[in-house]
Coordinates of N, CA and C in Angstrom, one line a residue:
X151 N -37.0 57.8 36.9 CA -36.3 56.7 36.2 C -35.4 57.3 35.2
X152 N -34.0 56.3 34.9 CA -33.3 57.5 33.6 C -33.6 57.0 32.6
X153 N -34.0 57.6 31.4 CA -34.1 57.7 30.1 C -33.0 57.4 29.1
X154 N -32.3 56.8 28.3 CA -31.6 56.5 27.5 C -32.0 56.7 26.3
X155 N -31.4 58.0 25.6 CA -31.9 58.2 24.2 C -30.8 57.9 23.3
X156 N -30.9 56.8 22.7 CA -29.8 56.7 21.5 C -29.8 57.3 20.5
X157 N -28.8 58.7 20.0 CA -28.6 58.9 19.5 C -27.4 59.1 18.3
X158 N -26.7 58.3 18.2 CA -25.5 57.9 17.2 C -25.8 57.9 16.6
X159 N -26.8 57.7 15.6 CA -27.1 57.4 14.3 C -26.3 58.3 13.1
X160 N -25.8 58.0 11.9 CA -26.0 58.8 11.1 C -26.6 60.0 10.7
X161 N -27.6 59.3 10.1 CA -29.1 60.2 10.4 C -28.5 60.5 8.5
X162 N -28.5 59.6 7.7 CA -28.1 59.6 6.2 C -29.5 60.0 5.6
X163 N -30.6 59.8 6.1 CA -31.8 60.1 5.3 C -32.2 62.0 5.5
X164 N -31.5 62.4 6.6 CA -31.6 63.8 6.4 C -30.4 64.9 6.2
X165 N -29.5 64.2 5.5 CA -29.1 64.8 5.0 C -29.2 66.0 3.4
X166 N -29.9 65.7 3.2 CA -30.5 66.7 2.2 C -31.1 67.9 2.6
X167 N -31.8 67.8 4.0 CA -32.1 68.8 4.4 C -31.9 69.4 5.7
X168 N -30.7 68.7 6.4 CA -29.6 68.8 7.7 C -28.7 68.6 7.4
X169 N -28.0 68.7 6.4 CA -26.3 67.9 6.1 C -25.2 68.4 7.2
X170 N -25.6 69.6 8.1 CA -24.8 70.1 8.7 C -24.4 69.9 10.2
X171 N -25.7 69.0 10.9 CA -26.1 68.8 12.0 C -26.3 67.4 12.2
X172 N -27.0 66.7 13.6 CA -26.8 65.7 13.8 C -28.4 65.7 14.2
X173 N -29.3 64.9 13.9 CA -30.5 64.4 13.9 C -31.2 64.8 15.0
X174 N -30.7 64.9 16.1 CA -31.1 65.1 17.2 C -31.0 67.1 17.8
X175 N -29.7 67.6 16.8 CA -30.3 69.0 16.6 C -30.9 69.6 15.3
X176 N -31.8 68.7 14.3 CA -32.4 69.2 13.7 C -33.5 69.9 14.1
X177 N -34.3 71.0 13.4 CA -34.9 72.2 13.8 C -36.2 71.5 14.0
X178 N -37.2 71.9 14.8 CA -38.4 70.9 14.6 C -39.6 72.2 15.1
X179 N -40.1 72.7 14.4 CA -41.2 73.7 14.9 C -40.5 75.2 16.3
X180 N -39.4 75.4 15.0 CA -38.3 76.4 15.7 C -37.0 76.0 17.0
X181 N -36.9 74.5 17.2 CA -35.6 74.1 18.2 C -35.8 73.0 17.8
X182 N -34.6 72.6 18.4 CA -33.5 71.5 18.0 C -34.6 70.0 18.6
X183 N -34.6 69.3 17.9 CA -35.5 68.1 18.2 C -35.2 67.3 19.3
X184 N -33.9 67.6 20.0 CA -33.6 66.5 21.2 C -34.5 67.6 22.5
X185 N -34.5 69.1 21.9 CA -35.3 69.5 23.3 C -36.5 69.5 23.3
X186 N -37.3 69.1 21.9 CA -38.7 68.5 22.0 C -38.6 67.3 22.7
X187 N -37.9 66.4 22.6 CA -37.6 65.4 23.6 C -37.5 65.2 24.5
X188 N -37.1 66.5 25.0 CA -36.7 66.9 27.0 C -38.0 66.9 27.1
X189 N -38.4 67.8 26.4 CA -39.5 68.9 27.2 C -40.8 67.8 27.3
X190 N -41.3 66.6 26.3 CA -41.9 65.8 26.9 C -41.4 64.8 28.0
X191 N -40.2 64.2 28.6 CA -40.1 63.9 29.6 C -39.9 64.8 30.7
X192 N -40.0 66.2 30.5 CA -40.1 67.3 31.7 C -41.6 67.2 32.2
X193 N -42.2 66.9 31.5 CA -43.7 66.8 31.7 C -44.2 65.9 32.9
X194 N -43.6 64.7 33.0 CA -43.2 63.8 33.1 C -42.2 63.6 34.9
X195 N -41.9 64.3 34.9 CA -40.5 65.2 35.6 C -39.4 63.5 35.7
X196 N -39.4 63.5 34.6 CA -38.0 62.4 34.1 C -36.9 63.1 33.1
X197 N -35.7 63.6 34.8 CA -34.5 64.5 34.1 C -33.8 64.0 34.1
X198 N -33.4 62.5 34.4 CA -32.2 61.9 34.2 C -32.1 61.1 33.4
X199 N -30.9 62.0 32.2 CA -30.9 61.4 30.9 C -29.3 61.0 30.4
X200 N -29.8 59.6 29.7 CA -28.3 59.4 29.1 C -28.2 59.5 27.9
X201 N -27.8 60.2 27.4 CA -27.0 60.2 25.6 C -26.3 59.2 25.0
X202 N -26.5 58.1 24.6 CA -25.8 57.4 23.9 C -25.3 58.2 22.0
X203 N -24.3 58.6 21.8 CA -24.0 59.3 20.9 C -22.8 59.0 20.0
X204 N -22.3 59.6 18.8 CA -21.5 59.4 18.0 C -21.3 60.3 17.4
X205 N -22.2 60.4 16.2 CA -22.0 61.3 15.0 C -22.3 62.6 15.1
X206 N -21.3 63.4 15.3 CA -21.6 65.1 15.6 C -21.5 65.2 17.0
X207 N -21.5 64.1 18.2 CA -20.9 64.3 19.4 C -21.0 65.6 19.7
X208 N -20.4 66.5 19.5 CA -19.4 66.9 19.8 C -20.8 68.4 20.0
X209 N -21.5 68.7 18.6 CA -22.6 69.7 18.8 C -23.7 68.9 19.5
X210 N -23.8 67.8 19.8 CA -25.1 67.7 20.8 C -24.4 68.3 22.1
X211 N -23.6 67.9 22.6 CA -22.9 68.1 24.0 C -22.8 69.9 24.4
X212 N -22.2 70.5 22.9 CA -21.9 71.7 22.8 C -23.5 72.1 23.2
X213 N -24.6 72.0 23.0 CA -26.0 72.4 22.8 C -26.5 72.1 24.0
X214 N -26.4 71.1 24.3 CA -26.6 70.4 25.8 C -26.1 71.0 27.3
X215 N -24.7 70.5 27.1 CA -24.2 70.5 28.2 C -24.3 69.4 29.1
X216 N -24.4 69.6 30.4 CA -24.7 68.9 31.8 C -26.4 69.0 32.2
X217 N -27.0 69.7 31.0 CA -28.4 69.8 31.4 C -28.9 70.6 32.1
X218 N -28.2 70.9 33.2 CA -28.7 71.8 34.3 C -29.6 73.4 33.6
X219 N -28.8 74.1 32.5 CA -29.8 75.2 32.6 C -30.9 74.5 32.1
X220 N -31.3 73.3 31.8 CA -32.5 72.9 31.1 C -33.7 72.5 32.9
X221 N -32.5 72.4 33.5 CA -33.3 71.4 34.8 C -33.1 69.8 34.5
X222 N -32.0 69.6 34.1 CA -32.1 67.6 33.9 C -30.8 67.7 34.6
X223 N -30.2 66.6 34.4 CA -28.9 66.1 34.6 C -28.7 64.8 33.5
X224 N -27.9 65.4 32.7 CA -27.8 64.8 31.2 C -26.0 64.2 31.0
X225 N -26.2 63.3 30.8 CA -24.2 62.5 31.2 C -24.2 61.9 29.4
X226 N -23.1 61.2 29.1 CA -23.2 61.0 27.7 C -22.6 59.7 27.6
X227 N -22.8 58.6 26.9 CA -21.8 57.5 26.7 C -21.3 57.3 24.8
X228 N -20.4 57.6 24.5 CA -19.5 58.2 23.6 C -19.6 56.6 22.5
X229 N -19.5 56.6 21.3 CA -19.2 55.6 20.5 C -18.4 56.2 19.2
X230 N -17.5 55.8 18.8 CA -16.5 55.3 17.0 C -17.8 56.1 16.1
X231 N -17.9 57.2 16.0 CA -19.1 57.0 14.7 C -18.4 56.3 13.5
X232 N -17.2 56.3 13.0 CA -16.6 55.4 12.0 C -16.8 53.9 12.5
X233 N -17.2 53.3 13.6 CA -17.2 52.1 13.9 C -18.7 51.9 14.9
X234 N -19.7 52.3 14.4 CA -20.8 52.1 15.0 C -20.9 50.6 15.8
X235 N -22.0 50.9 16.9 CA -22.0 49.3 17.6 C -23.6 49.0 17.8
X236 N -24.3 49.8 16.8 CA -25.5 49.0 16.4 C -26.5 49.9 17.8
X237 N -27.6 49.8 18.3 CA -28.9 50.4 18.9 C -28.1 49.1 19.9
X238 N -28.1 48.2 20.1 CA -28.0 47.1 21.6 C -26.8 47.3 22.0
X239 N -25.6 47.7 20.5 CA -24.1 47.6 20.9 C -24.2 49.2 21.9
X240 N -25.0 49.6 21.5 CA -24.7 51.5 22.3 C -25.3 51.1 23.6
X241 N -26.2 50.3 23.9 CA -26.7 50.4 25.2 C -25.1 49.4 26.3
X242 N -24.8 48.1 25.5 CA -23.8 47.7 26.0 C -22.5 48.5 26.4
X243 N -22.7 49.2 25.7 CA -21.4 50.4 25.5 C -21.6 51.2 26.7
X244 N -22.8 51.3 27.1 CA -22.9 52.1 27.9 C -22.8 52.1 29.3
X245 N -23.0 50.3 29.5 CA -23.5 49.7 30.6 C -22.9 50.5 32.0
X246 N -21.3 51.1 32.1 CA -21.2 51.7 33.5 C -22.1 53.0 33.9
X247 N -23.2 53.3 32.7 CA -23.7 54.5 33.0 C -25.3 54.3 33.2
X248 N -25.8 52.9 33.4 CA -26.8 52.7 33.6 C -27.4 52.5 34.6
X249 N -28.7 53.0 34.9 CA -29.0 52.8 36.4 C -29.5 51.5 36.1
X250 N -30.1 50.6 37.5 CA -30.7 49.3 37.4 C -31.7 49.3 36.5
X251 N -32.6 50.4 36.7 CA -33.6 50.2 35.3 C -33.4 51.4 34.7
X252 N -34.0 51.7 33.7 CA -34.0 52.2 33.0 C -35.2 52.2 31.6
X253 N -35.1 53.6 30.9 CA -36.2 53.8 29.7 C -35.3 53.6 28.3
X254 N -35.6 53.4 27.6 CA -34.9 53.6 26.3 C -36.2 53.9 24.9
X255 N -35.5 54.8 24.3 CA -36.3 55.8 23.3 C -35.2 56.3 22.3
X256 N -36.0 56.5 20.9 CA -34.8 56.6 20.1 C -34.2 57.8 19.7
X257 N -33.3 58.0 19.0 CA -33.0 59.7 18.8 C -34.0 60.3 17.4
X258 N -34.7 60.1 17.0 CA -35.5 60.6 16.1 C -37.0 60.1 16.0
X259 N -37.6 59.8 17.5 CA -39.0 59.4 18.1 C -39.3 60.4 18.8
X260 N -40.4 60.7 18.2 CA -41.1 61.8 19.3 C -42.5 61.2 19.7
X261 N -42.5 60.9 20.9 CA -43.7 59.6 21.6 C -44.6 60.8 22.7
X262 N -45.6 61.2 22.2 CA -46.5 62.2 22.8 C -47.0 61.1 23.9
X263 N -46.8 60.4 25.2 CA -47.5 59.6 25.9 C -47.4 60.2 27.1
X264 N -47.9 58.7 27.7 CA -48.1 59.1 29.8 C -47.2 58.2 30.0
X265 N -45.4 59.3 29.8 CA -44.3 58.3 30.4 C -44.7 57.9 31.7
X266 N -45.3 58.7 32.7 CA -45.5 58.1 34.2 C -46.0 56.8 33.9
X267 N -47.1 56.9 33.2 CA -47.9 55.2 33.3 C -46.9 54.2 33.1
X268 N -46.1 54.6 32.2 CA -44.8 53.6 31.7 C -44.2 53.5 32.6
X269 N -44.0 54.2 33.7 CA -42.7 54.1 34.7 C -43.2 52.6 35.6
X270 N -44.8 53.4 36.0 CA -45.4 52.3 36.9 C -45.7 51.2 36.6
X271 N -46.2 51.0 35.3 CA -46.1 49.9 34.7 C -45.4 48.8 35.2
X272 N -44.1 49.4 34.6 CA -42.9 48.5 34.7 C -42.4 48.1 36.1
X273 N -42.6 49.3 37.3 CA -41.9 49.1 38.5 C -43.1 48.0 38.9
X274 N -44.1 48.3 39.0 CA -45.1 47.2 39.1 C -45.2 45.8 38.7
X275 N -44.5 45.5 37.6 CA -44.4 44.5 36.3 C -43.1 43.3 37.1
X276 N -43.2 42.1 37.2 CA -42.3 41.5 36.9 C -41.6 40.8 36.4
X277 N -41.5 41.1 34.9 CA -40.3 41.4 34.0 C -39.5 42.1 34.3
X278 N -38.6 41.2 33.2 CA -37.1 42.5 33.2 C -37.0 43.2 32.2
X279 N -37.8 43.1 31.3 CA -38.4 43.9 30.1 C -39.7 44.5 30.1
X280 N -40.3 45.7 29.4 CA -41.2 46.0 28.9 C -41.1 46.8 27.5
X281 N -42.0 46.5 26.6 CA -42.3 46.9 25.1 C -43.9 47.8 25.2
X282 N -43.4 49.4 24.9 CA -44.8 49.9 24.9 C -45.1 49.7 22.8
X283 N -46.5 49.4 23.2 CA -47.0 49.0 22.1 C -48.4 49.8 21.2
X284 N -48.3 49.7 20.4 CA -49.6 50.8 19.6 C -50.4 49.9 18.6
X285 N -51.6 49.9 19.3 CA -52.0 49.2 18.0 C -52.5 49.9 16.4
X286 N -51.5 49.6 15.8 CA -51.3 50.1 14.6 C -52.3 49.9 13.2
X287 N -52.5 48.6 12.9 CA -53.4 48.3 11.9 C -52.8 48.6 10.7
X288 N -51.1 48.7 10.6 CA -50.5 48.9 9.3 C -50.7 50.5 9.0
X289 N -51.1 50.9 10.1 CA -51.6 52.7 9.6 C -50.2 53.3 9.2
X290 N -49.2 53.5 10.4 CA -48.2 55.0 10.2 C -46.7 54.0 9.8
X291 N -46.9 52.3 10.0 CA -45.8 52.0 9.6 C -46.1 50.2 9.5
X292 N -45.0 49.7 8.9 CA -45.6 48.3 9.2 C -45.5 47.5 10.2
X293 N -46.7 46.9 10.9 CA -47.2 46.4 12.3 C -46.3 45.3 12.4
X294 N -45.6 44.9 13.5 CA -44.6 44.1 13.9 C -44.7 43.6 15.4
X295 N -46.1 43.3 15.9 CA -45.8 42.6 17.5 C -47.7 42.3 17.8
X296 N -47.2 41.2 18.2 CA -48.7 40.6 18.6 C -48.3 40.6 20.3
X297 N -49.7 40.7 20.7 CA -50.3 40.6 22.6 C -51.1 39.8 22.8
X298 N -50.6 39.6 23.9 CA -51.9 38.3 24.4 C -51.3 37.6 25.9
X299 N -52.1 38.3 26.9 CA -51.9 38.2 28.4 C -50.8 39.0 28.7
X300 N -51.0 40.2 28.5 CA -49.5 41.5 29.3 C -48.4 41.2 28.7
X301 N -48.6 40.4 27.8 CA -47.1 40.0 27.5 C -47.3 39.8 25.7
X302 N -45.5 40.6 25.2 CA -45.5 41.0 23.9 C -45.0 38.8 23.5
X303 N -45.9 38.6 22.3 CA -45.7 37.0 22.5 C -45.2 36.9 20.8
X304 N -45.0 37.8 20.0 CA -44.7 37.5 18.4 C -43.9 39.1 18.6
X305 N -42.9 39.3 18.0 CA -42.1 40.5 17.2 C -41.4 40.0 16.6
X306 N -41.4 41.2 15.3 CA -40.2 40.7 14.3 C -40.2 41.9 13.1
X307 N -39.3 42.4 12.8 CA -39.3 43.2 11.7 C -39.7 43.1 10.5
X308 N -39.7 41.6 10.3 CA -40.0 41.6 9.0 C -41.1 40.5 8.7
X309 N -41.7 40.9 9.7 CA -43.4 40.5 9.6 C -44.4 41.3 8.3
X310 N -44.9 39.9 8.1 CA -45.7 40.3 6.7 C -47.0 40.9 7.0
X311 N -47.6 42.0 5.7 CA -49.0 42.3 5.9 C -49.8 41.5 6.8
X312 N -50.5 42.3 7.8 CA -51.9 40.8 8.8 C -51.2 40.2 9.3
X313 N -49.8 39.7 9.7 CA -49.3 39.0 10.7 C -49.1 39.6 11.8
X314 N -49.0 40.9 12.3 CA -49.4 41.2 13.2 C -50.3 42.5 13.3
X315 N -50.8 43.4 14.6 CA -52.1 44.2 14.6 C -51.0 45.1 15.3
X316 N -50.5 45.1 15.8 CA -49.7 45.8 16.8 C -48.3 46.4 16.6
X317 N -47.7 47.4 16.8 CA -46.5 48.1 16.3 C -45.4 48.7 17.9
X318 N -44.4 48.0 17.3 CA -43.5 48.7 18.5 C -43.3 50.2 18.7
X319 N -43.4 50.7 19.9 CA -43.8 52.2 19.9 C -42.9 52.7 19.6
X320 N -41.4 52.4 19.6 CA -40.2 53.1 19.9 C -39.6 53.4 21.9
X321 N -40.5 52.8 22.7 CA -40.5 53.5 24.4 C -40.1 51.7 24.8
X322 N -39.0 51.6 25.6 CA -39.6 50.3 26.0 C -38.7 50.7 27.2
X323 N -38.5 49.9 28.2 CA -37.8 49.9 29.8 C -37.2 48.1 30.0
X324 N -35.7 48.1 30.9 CA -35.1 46.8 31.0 C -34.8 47.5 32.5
X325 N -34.3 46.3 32.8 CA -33.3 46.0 33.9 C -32.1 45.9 33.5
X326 N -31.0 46.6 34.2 CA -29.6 46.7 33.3 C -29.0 44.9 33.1
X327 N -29.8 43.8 34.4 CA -29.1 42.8 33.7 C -29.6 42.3 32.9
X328 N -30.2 42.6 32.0 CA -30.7 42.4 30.5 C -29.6 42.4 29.6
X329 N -28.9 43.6 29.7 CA -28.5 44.6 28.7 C -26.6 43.5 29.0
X330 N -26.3 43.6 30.2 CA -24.9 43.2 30.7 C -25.4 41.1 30.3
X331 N -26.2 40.8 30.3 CA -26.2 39.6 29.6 C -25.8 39.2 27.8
X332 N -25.4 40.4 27.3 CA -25.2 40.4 26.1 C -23.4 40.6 26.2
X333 N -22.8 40.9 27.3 CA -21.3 41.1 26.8 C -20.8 40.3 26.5
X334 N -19.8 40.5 25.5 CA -19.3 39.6 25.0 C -19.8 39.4 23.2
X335 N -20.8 39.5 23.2 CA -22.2 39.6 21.9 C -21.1 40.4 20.4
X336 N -20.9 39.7 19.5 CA -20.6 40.2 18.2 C -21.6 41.7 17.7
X337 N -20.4 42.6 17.8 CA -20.9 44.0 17.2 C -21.0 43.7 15.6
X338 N -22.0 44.5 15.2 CA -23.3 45.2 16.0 C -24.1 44.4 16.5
X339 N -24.6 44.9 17.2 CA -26.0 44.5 17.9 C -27.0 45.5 17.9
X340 N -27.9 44.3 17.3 CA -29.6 45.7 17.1 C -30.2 45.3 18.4
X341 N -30.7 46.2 18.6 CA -31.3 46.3 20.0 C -33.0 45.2 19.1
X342 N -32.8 45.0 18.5 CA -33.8 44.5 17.9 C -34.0 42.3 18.1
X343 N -32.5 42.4 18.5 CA -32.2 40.8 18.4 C -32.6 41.0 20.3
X344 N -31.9 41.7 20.6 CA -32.3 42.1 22.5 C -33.8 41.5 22.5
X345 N -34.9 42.3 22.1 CA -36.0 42.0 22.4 C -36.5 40.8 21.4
X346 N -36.4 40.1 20.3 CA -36.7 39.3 20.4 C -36.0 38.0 21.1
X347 N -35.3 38.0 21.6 CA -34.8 36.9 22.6 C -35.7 36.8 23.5
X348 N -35.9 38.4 24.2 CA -36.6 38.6 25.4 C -38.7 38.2 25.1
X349 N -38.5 38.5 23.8 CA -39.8 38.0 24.0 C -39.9 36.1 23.8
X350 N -39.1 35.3 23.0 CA -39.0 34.1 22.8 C -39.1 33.4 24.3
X351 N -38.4 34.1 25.2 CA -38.2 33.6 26.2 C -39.6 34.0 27.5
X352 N -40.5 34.7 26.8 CA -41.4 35.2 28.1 C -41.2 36.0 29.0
X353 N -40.1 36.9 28.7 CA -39.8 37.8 29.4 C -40.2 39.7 29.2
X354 N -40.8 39.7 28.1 CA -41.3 40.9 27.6 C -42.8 41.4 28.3
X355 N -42.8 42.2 29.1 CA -44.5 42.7 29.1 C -44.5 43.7 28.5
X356 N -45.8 43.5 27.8 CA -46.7 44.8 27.2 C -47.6 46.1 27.9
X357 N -47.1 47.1 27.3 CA -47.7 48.4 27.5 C -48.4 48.9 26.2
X358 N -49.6 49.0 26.6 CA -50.8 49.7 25.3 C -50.4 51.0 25.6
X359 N -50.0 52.4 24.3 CA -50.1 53.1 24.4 C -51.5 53.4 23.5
X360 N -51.7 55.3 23.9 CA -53.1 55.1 22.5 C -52.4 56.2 21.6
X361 N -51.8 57.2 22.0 CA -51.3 58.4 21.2 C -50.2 57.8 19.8
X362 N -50.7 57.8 18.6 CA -49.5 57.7 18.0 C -48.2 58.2 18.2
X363 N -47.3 57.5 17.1 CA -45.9 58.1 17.6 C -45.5 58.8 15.9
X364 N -44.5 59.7 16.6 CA -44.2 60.3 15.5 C -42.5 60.1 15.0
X365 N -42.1 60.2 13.9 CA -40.4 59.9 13.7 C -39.9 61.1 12.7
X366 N -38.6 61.4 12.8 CA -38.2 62.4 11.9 C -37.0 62.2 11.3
X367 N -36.8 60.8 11.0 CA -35.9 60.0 10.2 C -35.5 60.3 9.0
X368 N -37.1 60.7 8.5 CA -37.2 60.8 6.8 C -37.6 62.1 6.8
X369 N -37.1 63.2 6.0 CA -37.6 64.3 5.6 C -39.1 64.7 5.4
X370 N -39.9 63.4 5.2 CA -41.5 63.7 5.2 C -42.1 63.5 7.0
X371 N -41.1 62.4 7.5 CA -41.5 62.7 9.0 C -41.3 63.6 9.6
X372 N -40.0 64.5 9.6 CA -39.5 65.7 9.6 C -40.8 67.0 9.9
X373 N -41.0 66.7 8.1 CA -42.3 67.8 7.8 C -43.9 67.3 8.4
X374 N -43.9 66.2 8.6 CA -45.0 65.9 9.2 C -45.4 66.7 10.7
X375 N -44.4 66.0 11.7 CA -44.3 66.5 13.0 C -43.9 68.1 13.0
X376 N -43.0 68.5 12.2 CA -43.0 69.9 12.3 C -44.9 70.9 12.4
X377 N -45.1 70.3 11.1 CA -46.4 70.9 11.1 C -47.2 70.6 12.1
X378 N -47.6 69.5 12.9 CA -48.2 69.2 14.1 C -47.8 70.2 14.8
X379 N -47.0 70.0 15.1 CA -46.3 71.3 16.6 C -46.5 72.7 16.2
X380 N -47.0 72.7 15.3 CA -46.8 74.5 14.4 C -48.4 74.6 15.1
X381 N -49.1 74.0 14.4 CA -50.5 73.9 14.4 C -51.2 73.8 16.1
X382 N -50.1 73.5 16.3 CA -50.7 72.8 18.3 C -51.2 71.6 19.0
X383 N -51.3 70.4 17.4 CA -52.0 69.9 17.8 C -51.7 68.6 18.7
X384 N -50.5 68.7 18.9 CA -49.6 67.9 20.0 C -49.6 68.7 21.1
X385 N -49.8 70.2 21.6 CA -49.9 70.7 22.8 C -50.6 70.4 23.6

C-alpha cells in the first residue's frame, strides 16, 4: 500500500537546534529522521512512498532522490512553503499522486507498529477511513478519541482532561475518494476537520495499536527518541 508522509511543515519548534535543515533531515541516533521512517516501513516491505513537501524541498529530494538506492520508489507532491495548504490542503494537493488507498503518517512521527496489521485491517474494513488509536490515559500527550464497536465515535483536539481515554496515533489509511470530496474546501485544511467529519458521519474505523508513539517536533521529543534508538530500545 503507499504511504503518504506529510512533510511541509515548518518545523519552527526546531529551529534552535536544526535551523539549517528541514525536520525530516534532522539527525536522529546518527541519520536523518525521514530514513528512520523508511526503514520502519521497510520492515514492513511498504516502499511506495509519497512526499508531500515544502519547506527545504529541495534537501529532502537532494537526500532522497527516486528512492531506488534505498529500495522504495519515492515520488514527491510539491507545495508554496510561503503559502502553506494545511495537513488535508497537502493531501488535496496531492490527489493526482494518490493511489485508491492509501497510509498517511506525519513528518515528525516515528510509530514503532505492525504497519502490516494496519494494512489488513483496513483492506478487510468497510470504511473509507481508518484511525489507528493508542490508548493513552493522558500519558505522552493529551487523549483526544473515544471507541466503541470498531469504530472511532468522539475526536476532537480540544477535548478536555477525562473526556477521552484514547489518543490519535498519528497512522491512519483513506480511500482517495475521501480526500477528492474536499475539492473545492477553503485553504487551509487540517487534515484534522477531514477526520472529524468522517467520524460524525460513521465512517471512521478503529485500529488499537499497543507500542507508543514517538514525535520530534519539540527539541525534548527530538532528545527523547534519539536516546531510545541509542540505547536499542526500539530495535
Amino acid at each position: 500500500m503507499q504511504v503518504v508522509i506529510l512533510a511541509g511543515g515548518l518545523g519552527t519548534r526546531l529551529r534552535a537546534v536544526a535551523p539549517d535543515v528541514p525536520k525530516a533531515l534532522v539527525p536522529v541516533a546518527g541519520k536523518p529522521f525521514v530514513d528512520r521512517q523508511l526503514e520502519l516501513l521497510a520492515r514492513h516491505d511498504l516502499r511506495d512512498v509519497l512526499l508531500c513537501v515544502g519547506h527545504m524541498a529541495d534537501q529532502i529530494e537532494a537526500h532522497l532522490g527516486d528512492g531506488s538506492r534505498l529500495g522504495f520508489r519515492i515520488r514527491y507532491s510539491y507545495e508554496d512553503p510561503g503559502s502553506l495548504l494545511g495537513t488535508g490542503g497537502a493531501l488535496l494537493n496531492a490527489v493526482p499522486h494518490l493511489a485508491e488507498s492509501f497510509l498517511v503518517m506525519y513528518g515528525d512521527s516515528y510509530l514503532p507498529t505492525d504497519y502490516s496489521a494496519v494494512v489488513r485491517a483496513f483492506r478487510d474494513g468497510r470504511k473509507r477511513a481508518m484511525m489507528c488509536v493508542f490508548r493513552n490515559e493522558g500519558k505522552w500527550d493529551k487523549s483526544n478519541v473515544r471507541v466503541s464497536g470498531g469504530l472511532v465515535t468522539f475526536y476532537s483536539k480540544a477535548a478536555r482532561p477525562g473526556e477521552a481515554s484514547y489518543i490519535d496515533y498519528g497512522l491512519s489509511a483513506y480511500r482517495r475518494s475521501v480526500i477528492q470530496g474536499y475539492r473545492g474546501a477553503t485553504l487551509p485544511l487540517d487534515l484534522a476537520r477531514v477526520q472529524a467529519d468522517l467520524v460524525r458521519r460513521g465512517e471512521m474505523s478503529a485500529f488499537e495499536v499497543k507500542d507508543r508513539f514517538y514525535e520530534i517536533g519539540k527539541p525534548e521529543g527530538l532528545e527523547e527518541l534519539d536516546e531510545a534508538l541509542r540505547k536499542g530500545v526500539l530495535e
